[in-house]
C-alpha cells in the first residue's frame, strides 16, 4: 500500500511517499481502509523532532492522528464492529498514523462516522473537535449563561469551540483576524474582536467566566488574559509549551489542556454533526502524495484552514 513516512526528523522534505506492507490487525484492533486523514499542527512538531519527549514515535513514522474510513478486517476479541462499518477516530499519538491507504486502530477509540457529510471530510472532526469539547466542558465546566472569551477562534479548534459554546447557551466573545472574522461570526460568536487592530484586553468590557486560549501568543499576553476572568473563573490554554498562568488571589485557575482520545465524546460530536448542530469546515482536500507540501505550507503559515488528506482511490 501507499503511505507517507519520515525516516528521520527534520523539515517537511523528510516526508516520503512510498510503498509499505499492508498491516494485519492484532487482538483488539481493526484495520481501516482510510477515506481521509487531516493535518494537525502537532503533526509538524512531531516530524520536526520537537515532541520526542512527550510523544516518542518509532522511525520510520507515518503521521496522521485523525482517521475516517471503513473497517475491512477485525482482530481477535473485537466486539461491536463489523467489516464495512464507517468509523472515525483519534489514533494513539505514539503509534502509526493514517497518512496511508490502510491503518490499524484500537477498536475502543472508534465511533461511527457522521452520515450527513462525506466520509473523508469526517477526518476533520476528531482531534480538533475533541480539543474544543474537552477544553470547554471537561476543564472549564462551561454552562449556559456564562461568558467565554475564545482567543484564536479563527482556527479549526476555535470554530468548533464557538459552535459548541453557543449551543451550550454561553455568550461567546471571539478574537479573529480579518480573514476569519466572518467565519467566526457565522459559527455563532456574538462579539468578534479583530486582534490585528484592537487590544483584546481593552476590548473586553466585562469579566468572563472562561478564557480559552488557542493562539500562540507570548507569555505577557497570556498573563494579560487572566485579568479578564472573573474571580473564581478559569483560563484553559492549549499552547502547552507555555504553562497556563493563574491568579491565586482571585481564585482564577490556569489549566493546560492535553487532548485525549475519547470514543464516547467523539460519538456525541458526530451526532451533533448529523443533527445539524455542528458544522464541519474543510478548506482543502489534498491527495496523499501532496502531504509534504501541506507540511511546508503549514510551516510557512499559509494553510487556509483545515486540510483533509485523501489516499489513492478515496
mmCIF file of N, CA and C in Angstrom, residues 61 74 158 160 164 180 212 232 241 266 303 306 313:
data_model
loop_
_atom_site.group_PDB
_atom_site.id
_atom_site.type_symbol
_atom_site.label_atom_id
_atom_site.label_comp_id
_atom_site.label_asym_id
_atom_site.label_seq_id
_atom_site.Cartn_x
_atom_site.Cartn_y
_atom_site.Cartn_z
ATOM 1 N N UNK A 61 8.150 6.732 10.627
ATOM 2 C CA UNK A 61 6.841 7.008 11.225
ATOM 3 C C UNK A 61 5.882 7.567 10.188
ATOM 4 N N UNK A 74 -10.977 -7.399 11.141
ATOM 5 C CA UNK A 74 -11.047 -7.321 12.596
ATOM 6 C C UNK A 74 -10.069 -8.298 13.224
ATOM 7 N N UNK A 158 -10.944 26.587 17.198
ATOM 8 C CA UNK A 158 -11.744 27.740 17.593
ATOM 9 C C UNK A 158 -13.137 27.749 16.996
ATOM 10 N N UNK A 160 -14.928 25.145 16.095
ATOM 11 C CA UNK A 160 -15.736 24.166 16.827
ATOM 12 C C UNK A 160 -16.092 24.699 18.217
ATOM 13 N N UNK A 164 -19.823 25.031 19.809
ATOM 14 C CA UNK A 164 -20.206 24.258 20.995
ATOM 15 C C UNK A 164 -20.582 25.163 22.162
ATOM 16 N N UNK A 180 -10.703 35.476 8.932
ATOM 17 C CA UNK A 180 -11.598 34.503 9.555
ATOM 18 C C UNK A 180 -12.741 35.121 10.342
ATOM 19 N N UNK A 212 -10.517 30.791 26.918
ATOM 20 C CA UNK A 212 -9.924 29.671 26.196
ATOM 21 C C UNK A 212 -8.895 30.238 25.237
ATOM 22 N N UNK A 232 -12.769 33.422 40.611
ATOM 23 C CA UNK A 232 -13.301 32.065 40.552
ATOM 24 C C UNK A 232 -13.396 31.505 39.148
ATOM 25 N N UNK A 241 3.387 24.332 25.451
ATOM 26 C CA UNK A 241 4.796 24.640 25.701
ATOM 27 C C UNK A 241 4.939 25.876 26.596
ATOM 28 N N UNK A 266 -16.528 11.536 21.036
ATOM 29 C CA UNK A 266 -16.499 11.616 19.578
ATOM 30 C C UNK A 266 -17.847 11.222 18.988
ATOM 31 N N UNK A 303 -1.511 27.851 5.268
ATOM 32 C CA UNK A 303 -2.684 26.982 5.113
ATOM 33 C C UNK A 303 -3.956 27.802 5.326
ATOM 34 N N UNK A 306 -8.661 23.983 7.714
ATOM 35 C CA UNK A 306 -8.494 22.550 7.912
ATOM 36 C C UNK A 306 -8.315 21.845 6.572
ATOM 37 N N UNK A 313 -7.660 6.527 -4.469
ATOM 38 C CA UNK A 313 -8.939 5.850 -4.562
ATOM 39 C C UNK A 313 -9.994 6.324 -3.592
#
